[in-house]
Amino acid sequence: MLGGAATAFVLASTLAACGGGGEDSATPVLNWYINPDSGGQATIAERCSEESDGAYRIAVSILPRESSAQREQLVRRLAANDASIDIVSLDPPYIPEFAQAGFLAPVPADLADRVTEGVVQSSIEGSTWNEELVTVPFWANTQLLWYRKSVAEAAGLDMTQPVTWEQIVQAAQDTGTIVSAQGRRAESLTVWFNALIESAGGSVIEENSTDPDQIQLGLTSPAGERAAEVMALVADSGVVGAAFSTSSEDTSATQFESEDGGFMVNWPFVWSRALSAVEAGTLDASVPDDYGWTIYPRVDAETPSAPPYGGINLGVGAFSDNVDLAYQATECITTDENQAEYMITNGNPASSVAVYDDPEVQEAFPMAATIRDSLELAAPRPQTPYYSEVSGGLQREYHPPSSASPETAQRAAELISAVLSGEQLL
């Protein structure tokens, strides 16, 4: 899972949360399928079970680590009308597919109003399909531009002002440091490309439709060509470090922690990771002390960037025998108090704006305000029931990133169109 996986580097143990508060054998059990994290969702499940005062008990089951594997398992079971799936933690790009297939129970209108109040816009958009809220916003993730303060100062970059990709590449070349991004053939490449094309004012899908033959791609638009140009610029800059075409989020974090670290785009987990390394004695405290952060780089100087959006939203299974209770439980799971604790203990940022004003959150994440601002600017990946086909086509044609060009855009557009129309397989 992109974003979620990046922040969830410690696997939680599988457990069935033990409810309290008057629970007996007749208490309905809600099965919540979660993505791997550091145990935070299991803790929330236990707390909400107790607070339900016997109305329900939540039992958690952990899905595979990779989001594509999570999707595959859930699709297979829901296609078989599996009534045991009550609540699912869903990676946002797959939500339209689940909604379009009828796998999600409709969100009650009054609940939709409550769970979107005070929530960052990107998380609402990521919970929506066909202009209807189909999942409950839970936690939201975004990438920041991380920089070594000493490097930016040496390069003469004013990081209080927006910077472009060209500026950070030039700064890294001037200082002999590394620009870290995710160049491997994986979902992270789609994340990067989508942020570039959205930042250039375009979209991977310009005209959306539930009919795959009617989907109009924007890859060959001026914004698409500009995105390819910037991707190749970074990859060919000579400052991306070795094996850029296999670089992941973790690879990037390791590079940034090294003495060659200069600039990096990545999820906020890198902060907790660095502090944990200092505590373990494997990283000098001066390293995270030198970390700076700001909004994602711009493609063009005069156009605000559209940072990546990730995270997890909560769906309720359409075939569940406990739809009403499951939606009650999602309201408990997503309270500001639970989101704040989850952010502090598991490093996964909240979708609720109010959480970023929590002093404990601000103490744990000094960059909390920047994360919140980035989430307000962030753009979801293509919202389509055919996301797997679109993302797979992008990864196939835009890898390695150094090969990205206008010709790449044309090939990718032709490939994805052929796949969507059933004329070709990925």
Short mmCIF file of C-alpha atoms in Angstrom, two decimals:
data_model
loop_
_atom_site.label_atom_id
_atom_site.label_comp_id
_atom_site.label_asym_id
_atom_site.label_seq_id
_atom_site.Cartn_x
_atom_site.Cartn_y
_atom_site.Cartn_z
CA MET A 1 0.00 0.00 0.00
CA LEU A 2 1.40 3.28 -1.06
CA GLY A 3 1.62 5.83 1.73
CA GLY A 4 0.13 3.40 4.18
CA ALA A 5 2.89 0.90 3.57
CA ALA A 6 5.46 3.64 3.68
CA THR A 7 4.41 4.62 7.15
CA ALA A 8 3.72 1.13 8.43
CA PHE A 9 7.17 -0.36 8.70
CA VAL A 10 6.46 -2.35 11.82
CA LEU A 11 3.93 -5.15 11.52
CA ALA A 12 1.24 -5.45 14.09
CA SER A 13 0.32 -8.77 15.55
CA THR A 14 -2.93 -10.33 14.48
CA LEU A 15 -5.42 -10.23 17.25
CA ALA A 16 -9.06 -10.34 18.01
CA ALA A 17 -9.79 -7.29 20.08
CA CYS A 18 -11.34 -8.18 23.40
CA GLY A 19 -14.31 -6.00 24.06
CA GLY A 20 -15.56 -5.07 27.46
CA GLY A 21 -18.39 -2.96 28.74
CA GLY A 22 -20.99 -5.61 29.23
CA GLU A 23 -20.08 -7.80 26.27
CA ASP A 24 -21.54 -11.30 26.24
CA SER A 25 -21.73 -14.14 23.77
CA ALA A 26 -24.62 -12.43 22.00
CA THR A 27 -22.57 -9.31 21.28
CA PRO A 28 -22.26 -8.85 17.49
CA VAL A 29 -18.70 -9.17 16.26
CA LEU A 30 -17.60 -6.72 13.58
CA ASN A 31 -14.74 -7.97 11.44
CA TRP A 32 -12.38 -5.13 10.50
CA TYR A 33 -9.83 -5.95 7.81
CA ILE A 34 -6.87 -3.65 8.31
CA ASN A 35 -3.65 -2.88 6.52
CA PRO A 36 -0.44 -3.62 8.47
CA ASP A 37 0.55 -0.90 10.94
CA SER A 38 2.27 -0.68 14.31
CA GLY A 39 -0.76 -1.95 16.21
CA GLY A 40 -2.69 1.28 16.26
CA GLN A 41 -5.83 0.04 14.51
CA ALA A 42 -6.05 -2.93 16.88
CA THR A 43 -5.82 -0.54 19.83
CA ILE A 44 -8.59 1.62 18.40
CA ALA A 45 -10.70 -1.49 17.80
CA GLU A 46 -10.34 -2.50 21.43
CA ARG A 47 -11.18 0.99 22.66
CA CYS A 48 -14.27 1.31 20.47
CA SER A 49 -15.44 -2.14 21.55
CA GLU A 50 -15.28 -1.03 25.17
CA GLU A 51 -16.97 2.29 24.45
CA SER A 52 -19.83 0.57 22.61
CA ASP A 53 -20.93 -0.80 25.98
CA GLY A 54 -21.74 -4.18 24.56
CA ALA A 55 -23.35 -2.98 21.33
CA TYR A 56 -20.56 -4.58 19.29
CA ARG A 57 -17.07 -6.01 19.47
CA ILE A 58 -14.51 -5.33 16.77
CA ALA A 59 -12.15 -8.09 15.71
CA VAL A 60 -9.27 -7.15 13.42
CA SER A 61 -7.61 -9.21 10.71
CA ILE A 62 -4.47 -8.02 8.95
CA LEU A 63 -4.37 -7.87 5.18
CA PRO A 64 -1.18 -8.39 3.13
CA ARG A 65 1.43 -5.65 3.20
CA GLU A 66 1.20 -4.62 -0.47
CA SER A 67 -1.90 -2.67 -1.45
CA SER A 68 -2.31 -4.64 -4.67
CA ALA A 69 -2.42 -7.87 -2.65
CA GLN A 70 -4.92 -6.30 -0.22
CA ARG A 71 -7.12 -5.36 -3.16
CA GLU A 72 -6.87 -8.82 -4.69
CA GLN A 73 -7.89 -10.58 -1.50
CA LEU A 74 -10.80 -8.27 -0.78
CA VAL A 75 -12.11 -8.29 -4.35
CA ARG A 76 -12.06 -12.07 -4.43
CA ARG A 77 -14.02 -12.35 -1.19
CA LEU A 78 -16.48 -9.56 -1.84
CA ALA A 79 -17.18 -10.89 -5.33
CA ALA A 80 -18.35 -14.03 -3.54
CA ASN A 81 -20.73 -11.91 -1.38
CA ASP A 82 -18.67 -12.54 1.75
CA ALA A 83 -20.89 -11.44 4.66
CA SER A 84 -18.04 -11.70 7.18
CA ILE A 85 -16.43 -8.49 5.90
CA ASP A 86 -17.92 -5.67 7.97
CA ILE A 87 -15.29 -2.92 7.82
CA VAL A 88 -12.30 -2.61 5.51
CA SER A 89 -9.32 -0.26 5.53
CA LEU A 90 -9.05 0.73 1.88
CA ASP A 91 -6.26 2.35 -0.06
CA PRO A 92 -7.95 5.34 -1.77
CA PRO A 93 -7.04 4.51 -5.41
CA TYR A 94 -9.07 1.30 -5.23
CA ILE A 95 -12.18 2.85 -3.71
CA PRO A 96 -13.93 3.67 -7.04
CA GLU A 97 -13.50 0.05 -8.15
CA PHE A 98 -15.09 -1.25 -4.93
CA ALA A 99 -17.91 1.28 -5.13
CA GLN A 100 -18.65 0.71 -8.80
CA ALA A 101 -18.75 -3.05 -8.23
CA GLY A 102 -21.33 -2.65 -5.46
CA PHE A 103 -18.97 -3.97 -2.79
CA LEU A 104 -19.59 -1.06 -0.38
CA ALA A 105 -22.74 -0.37 1.61
CA PRO A 106 -24.08 3.17 0.97
CA VAL A 107 -22.92 5.75 3.49
CA PRO A 108 -25.96 7.10 5.40
CA ALA A 109 -26.52 10.77 4.49
CA ASP A 110 -26.49 12.05 8.07
CA LEU A 111 -23.30 10.16 8.81
CA ALA A 112 -21.69 11.49 5.62
CA ASP A 113 -22.25 15.04 6.86
CA ARG A 114 -20.67 14.27 10.24
CA VAL A 115 -17.60 12.37 9.04
CA THR A 116 -16.63 15.00 6.44
CA GLU A 117 -16.91 18.01 8.74
CA GLY A 118 -13.47 19.51 9.34
CA VAL A 119 -11.71 16.97 7.08
CA VAL A 120 -8.96 17.89 4.59
CA GLN A 121 -10.27 18.18 1.04
CA SER A 122 -7.97 15.55 -0.47
CA SER A 123 -9.29 12.94 1.95
CA ILE A 124 -12.89 13.77 1.08
CA GLU A 125 -12.08 13.51 -2.63
CA GLY A 126 -10.33 10.20 -1.99
CA SER A 127 -13.45 8.89 -0.25
CA THR A 128 -15.77 9.88 -3.07
CA TRP A 129 -16.89 8.21 -6.28
CA ASN A 130 -19.40 9.59 -8.75
CA GLU A 131 -19.89 12.61 -6.50
CA GLU A 132 -21.03 10.48 -3.56
CA LEU A 133 -19.16 9.73 -0.36
CA VAL A 134 -18.64 5.96 -0.44
CA THR A 135 -16.14 5.54 2.41
CA VAL A 136 -15.37 7.27 5.71
CA PRO A 137 -12.16 9.37 5.78
CA PHE A 138 -9.73 7.93 8.33
CA TRP A 139 -6.10 8.90 8.00
CA ALA A 140 -4.50 10.87 5.21
CA ASN A 141 -0.97 10.94 3.96
CA THR A 142 1.06 13.25 1.79
CA GLN A 143 4.62 13.68 0.64
CA LEU A 144 6.71 16.66 1.67
CA LEU A 145 9.94 18.04 0.30
CA TRP A 146 12.54 17.21 2.92
CA TYR A 147 15.86 18.99 2.82
CA ARG A 148 19.04 19.21 4.80
CA LYS A 149 19.08 22.72 6.21
CA SER A 150 22.87 22.87 5.90
CA VAL A 151 22.71 21.88 2.22
CA ALA A 152 19.97 24.35 1.31
CA GLU A 153 21.91 27.10 3.06
CA ALA A 154 25.13 26.19 1.25
CA ALA A 155 23.26 26.22 -2.06
CA GLY A 156 21.72 29.59 -1.31
CA LEU A 157 18.15 28.28 -1.58
CA ASP A 158 15.48 30.23 0.28
CA MET A 159 13.30 27.40 1.56
CA THR A 160 10.73 29.80 2.97
CA GLN A 161 9.63 30.28 -0.64
CA PRO A 162 8.27 27.63 -3.05
CA VAL A 163 10.99 25.83 -5.00
CA THR A 164 10.93 23.93 -8.27
CA TRP A 165 12.38 20.56 -9.24
CA GLU A 166 14.95 22.36 -11.37
CA GLN A 167 16.08 24.41 -8.37
CA ILE A 168 16.62 21.43 -6.09
CA VAL A 169 18.46 19.50 -8.80
CA GLN A 170 20.72 22.50 -9.37
CA ALA A 171 21.27 22.87 -5.61
CA ALA A 172 22.22 19.20 -5.30
CA GLN A 173 24.62 19.49 -8.24
CA ASP A 174 26.22 22.60 -6.69
CA THR A 175 26.68 20.92 -3.31
CA GLY A 176 27.49 17.37 -4.42
CA THR A 177 24.49 15.91 -2.62
CA ILE A 178 21.64 13.58 -3.56
CA VAL A 179 18.05 14.21 -4.63
CA SER A 180 16.03 11.21 -3.44
CA ALA A 181 12.78 10.17 -5.11
CA GLN A 182 11.11 6.86 -5.93
CA GLY A 183 12.15 5.59 -9.35
CA ARG A 184 11.36 1.88 -9.10
CA ARG A 185 8.66 0.19 -11.16
CA ALA A 186 5.98 0.15 -8.50
CA GLU A 187 3.00 2.14 -7.29
CA SER A 188 5.40 4.78 -6.01
CA LEU A 189 6.25 5.63 -9.64
CA THR A 190 2.57 6.30 -10.34
CA VAL A 191 2.47 8.46 -7.23
CA TRP A 192 5.39 10.54 -8.49
CA PHE A 193 4.10 10.87 -12.05
CA ASN A 194 0.60 11.78 -10.89
CA ALA A 195 1.99 14.53 -8.65
CA LEU A 196 4.03 15.89 -11.56
CA ILE A 197 1.18 16.00 -14.06
CA GLU A 198 -1.25 17.44 -11.51
CA SER A 199 1.35 20.04 -10.52
CA ALA A 200 1.67 20.96 -14.21
CA GLY A 201 -2.07 21.61 -14.35
CA GLY A 202 -3.18 18.38 -16.00
CA SER A 203 -4.47 14.95 -15.03
CA VAL A 204 -3.78 11.37 -16.02
CA ILE A 205 -7.51 11.08 -16.80
CA GLU A 206 -8.94 14.22 -18.38
CA GLU A 207 -12.45 12.89 -19.01
CA ASN A 208 -13.67 10.18 -16.65
CA SER A 209 -16.33 7.56 -17.29
CA THR A 210 -17.58 4.25 -15.97
CA ASP A 211 -17.34 3.08 -19.60
CA PRO A 212 -13.67 2.28 -20.17
CA ASP A 213 -13.97 3.12 -23.87
CA GLN A 214 -15.04 6.66 -22.99
CA ILE A 215 -12.12 7.48 -20.67
CA GLN A 216 -9.96 10.26 -22.10
CA LEU A 217 -6.34 10.27 -20.97
CA GLY A 218 -4.28 13.41 -20.51
CA LEU A 219 -0.83 11.91 -20.94
CA THR A 220 -0.12 13.59 -24.28
CA SER A 221 -1.33 16.99 -23.11
CA PRO A 222 1.21 19.78 -22.51
CA ALA A 223 0.99 19.00 -18.78
CA GLY A 224 1.67 15.33 -19.46
CA GLU A 225 4.69 16.15 -21.57
CA ARG A 226 5.95 18.57 -18.92
CA ALA A 227 5.61 15.85 -16.27
CA ALA A 228 7.68 13.46 -18.39
CA GLU A 229 10.26 16.18 -18.96
CA VAL A 230 10.71 16.81 -15.23
CA MET A 231 10.82 13.10 -14.45
CA ALA A 232 13.64 12.60 -16.97
CA LEU A 233 15.40 15.75 -15.76
CA VAL A 234 15.61 14.36 -12.23
CA ALA A 235 16.55 10.84 -13.31
CA ASP A 236 19.32 12.07 -15.63
CA SER A 237 20.62 14.76 -13.28
CA GLY A 238 23.51 12.74 -11.94
CA VAL A 239 22.45 13.50 -8.36
CA VAL A 240 19.87 10.79 -7.72
CA GLY A 241 22.25 8.24 -6.32
CA ALA A 242 22.98 4.73 -7.47
CA ALA A 243 20.25 2.39 -8.72
CA PHE A 244 17.62 5.12 -8.99
CA SER A 245 15.43 2.87 -11.12
CA THR A 246 14.96 0.58 -8.11
CA SER A 247 14.71 3.28 -5.47
CA SER A 248 11.82 2.94 -3.00
CA GLU A 249 10.59 5.09 -0.13
CA ASP A 250 12.89 3.25 2.28
CA THR A 251 15.83 3.57 -0.13
CA SER A 252 15.20 7.29 -0.32
CA ALA A 253 15.06 7.60 3.47
CA THR A 254 18.36 5.76 3.83
CA GLN A 255 20.02 8.03 1.26
CA PHE A 256 18.70 11.12 3.00
CA GLU A 257 20.09 9.92 6.33
CA SER A 258 23.56 9.52 4.78
CA GLU A 259 26.22 12.20 4.64
CA ASP A 260 25.32 12.72 0.96
CA GLY A 261 21.67 13.49 1.69
CA GLY A 262 20.44 16.78 0.26
CA PHE A 263 16.79 16.73 -0.80
CA MET A 264 14.05 14.12 -0.77
CA VAL A 265 10.35 13.75 -1.55
CA ASN A 266 8.78 11.25 0.82
CA TRP A 267 6.03 10.53 3.33
CA PRO A 268 6.28 11.78 6.96
CA PHE A 269 7.33 8.36 8.25
CA VAL A 270 10.91 9.44 7.58
CA TRP A 271 10.80 11.68 10.65
CA SER A 272 9.76 8.92 13.07
CA ARG A 273 12.22 6.58 11.38
CA ALA A 274 15.13 8.97 11.95
CA LEU A 275 14.21 9.58 15.60
CA SER A 276 13.93 5.83 16.21
CA ALA A 277 17.37 5.35 14.68
CA VAL A 278 18.81 8.01 16.98
CA GLU A 279 17.21 6.29 19.99
CA ALA A 280 18.64 2.94 18.83
CA GLY A 281 22.09 4.48 18.50
CA THR A 282 22.37 3.87 14.76
CA LEU A 283 22.01 7.50 13.67
CA ASP A 284 23.64 10.61 15.07
CA ALA A 285 21.17 13.10 16.52
CA SER A 286 22.72 15.83 14.40
CA VAL A 287 21.14 14.22 11.31
CA PRO A 288 17.45 14.75 12.10
CA ASP A 289 18.42 18.07 13.70
CA ASP A 290 19.44 19.10 10.18
CA TYR A 291 16.10 18.06 8.63
CA GLY A 292 13.96 20.76 7.10
CA TRP A 293 10.58 20.34 5.42
CA THR A 294 8.32 22.25 3.13
CA ILE A 295 5.62 21.79 0.49
CA TYR A 296 6.31 19.44 -2.46
CA PRO A 297 8.41 20.96 -5.30
CA ARG A 298 6.71 22.84 -8.09
CA VAL A 299 6.93 21.79 -11.73
CA ASP A 300 6.62 25.39 -12.88
CA ALA A 301 7.57 28.32 -10.68
CA GLU A 302 4.27 30.17 -10.97
CA THR A 303 1.97 27.15 -10.43
CA PRO A 304 1.38 25.69 -6.94
CA SER A 305 2.32 22.04 -6.61
CA ALA A 306 -0.20 19.23 -6.17
CA PRO A 307 1.49 16.88 -3.67
CA PRO A 308 0.73 13.15 -3.52
CA TYR A 309 -2.20 11.99 -1.44
CA GLY A 310 -2.39 8.61 0.27
CA GLY A 311 -3.75 7.12 3.45
CA ILE A 312 -6.62 4.84 4.38
CA ASN A 313 -10.39 5.26 4.35
CA LEU A 314 -12.98 2.95 5.85
CA GLY A 315 -15.51 1.05 3.79
CA VAL A 316 -18.42 -1.04 5.07
CA GLY A 317 -19.03 -4.31 3.27
CA ALA A 318 -22.22 -4.38 1.21
CA PHE A 319 -22.94 -7.97 2.25
CA SER A 320 -22.34 -7.44 5.97
CA ASP A 321 -25.12 -8.51 8.35
CA ASN A 322 -24.20 -5.54 10.58
CA VAL A 323 -24.11 -2.51 8.29
CA ASP A 324 -25.63 -0.08 10.81
CA LEU A 325 -23.34 -1.20 13.62
CA ALA A 326 -20.35 -1.10 11.28
CA TYR A 327 -21.06 2.52 10.41
CA GLN A 328 -21.47 3.29 14.12
CA ALA A 329 -18.05 1.78 14.63
CA THR A 330 -16.46 3.88 11.86
CA GLU A 331 -17.57 7.03 13.66
CA CYS A 332 -15.85 5.82 16.80
CA ILE A 333 -12.70 4.78 14.93
CA THR A 334 -12.34 8.19 13.27
CA THR A 335 -12.86 10.50 16.25
CA ASP A 336 -10.29 13.26 16.60
CA GLU A 337 -8.97 11.61 19.76
CA ASN A 338 -8.34 8.31 17.99
CA GLN A 339 -6.82 9.99 14.95
CA ALA A 340 -4.48 12.05 17.16
CA GLU A 341 -3.29 9.02 19.10
CA TYR A 342 -2.91 7.01 15.91
CA MET A 343 -0.78 9.76 14.38
CA ILE A 344 1.44 10.00 17.47
CA THR A 345 1.87 6.27 18.04
CA ASN A 346 1.83 4.95 14.46
CA GLY A 347 2.98 7.96 12.48
CA ASN A 348 -0.04 8.04 10.18
CA PRO A 349 -1.34 11.61 9.70
CA ALA A 350 -4.92 12.51 10.46
CA SER A 351 -7.60 13.47 7.96
CA SER A 352 -9.15 15.79 10.55
CA VAL A 353 -7.83 19.35 10.43
CA ALA A 354 -8.40 19.83 14.17
CA VAL A 355 -5.92 17.11 15.05
CA TYR A 356 -3.07 19.28 13.76
CA ASP A 357 -3.80 21.79 16.52
CA ASP A 358 -3.27 19.15 19.22
CA PRO A 359 -0.14 20.13 21.24
CA GLU A 360 0.92 16.50 21.58
CA VAL A 361 0.67 16.01 17.82
CA GLN A 362 2.68 19.17 17.25
CA GLU A 363 5.33 17.99 19.70
CA ALA A 364 5.64 14.60 17.96
CA PHE A 365 5.46 16.13 14.48
CA PRO A 366 7.02 19.61 14.38
CA MET A 367 6.05 19.65 10.70
CA ALA A 368 2.35 19.05 11.48
CA ALA A 369 1.21 22.36 9.98
CA THR A 370 3.12 21.62 6.77
CA ILE A 371 1.50 18.18 6.53
CA ARG A 372 -1.93 19.75 6.99
CA ASP A 373 -1.24 22.41 4.34
CA SER A 374 0.11 19.78 1.95
CA LEU A 375 -3.01 17.66 2.39
CA GLU A 376 -5.16 20.64 1.45
CA LEU A 377 -3.17 20.96 -1.81
CA ALA A 378 -2.80 17.24 -2.50
CA ALA A 379 -4.33 15.56 -5.54
CA PRO A 380 -5.58 11.94 -5.43
CA ARG A 381 -4.39 9.52 -8.05
CA PRO A 382 -6.82 8.81 -10.95
CA GLN A 383 -10.29 8.11 -9.60
CA THR A 384 -11.47 5.24 -11.75
CA PRO A 385 -12.78 1.69 -11.32
CA TYR A 386 -9.97 0.70 -13.70
CA TYR A 387 -7.19 2.08 -11.55
CA SER A 388 -5.13 -1.10 -11.61
CA GLU A 389 -5.01 -1.01 -15.40
CA VAL A 390 -4.15 2.69 -15.53
CA SER A 391 -1.45 2.50 -12.88
CA GLY A 392 0.00 -0.69 -14.37
CA GLY A 393 0.26 0.95 -17.78
CA LEU A 394 2.00 4.01 -16.35
CA GLN A 395 4.51 1.89 -14.47
CA ARG A 396 5.28 -0.17 -17.55
CA GLU A 397 5.91 2.76 -19.89
CA TYR A 398 7.45 5.36 -17.58
CA HIS A 399 10.03 2.99 -16.19
CA PRO A 400 12.90 3.61 -16.05
CA PRO A 401 12.21 7.28 -15.30
CA SER A 402 15.20 8.37 -17.39
CA SER A 403 13.32 7.18 -20.48
CA ALA A 404 10.32 9.46 -19.94
CA SER A 405 9.59 11.64 -22.98
CA PRO A 406 6.69 12.81 -25.20
CA GLU A 407 7.06 9.51 -27.05
CA THR A 408 6.61 7.70 -23.72
CA ALA A 409 3.36 9.58 -23.21
CA GLN A 410 2.07 8.47 -26.59
CA ARG A 411 3.01 4.84 -25.98
CA ALA A 412 1.47 4.86 -22.50
CA ALA A 413 -1.74 6.39 -23.79
CA GLU A 414 -2.01 3.79 -26.54
CA LEU A 415 -1.23 0.93 -24.16
CA ILE A 416 -3.70 1.99 -21.47
CA SER A 417 -6.44 2.64 -24.04
CA ALA A 418 -5.88 -0.79 -25.57
CA VAL A 419 -5.99 -2.44 -22.13
CA LEU A 420 -9.17 -0.59 -21.18
CA SER A 421 -10.86 -1.62 -24.41
CA GLY A 422 -9.88 -5.25 -23.90
CA GLU A 423 -7.56 -5.33 -26.89
CA GLN A 424 -4.37 -5.93 -24.90
CA LEU A 425 -3.18 -7.31 -21.58
CA LEU A 426 -0.65 -5.68 -19.31
#
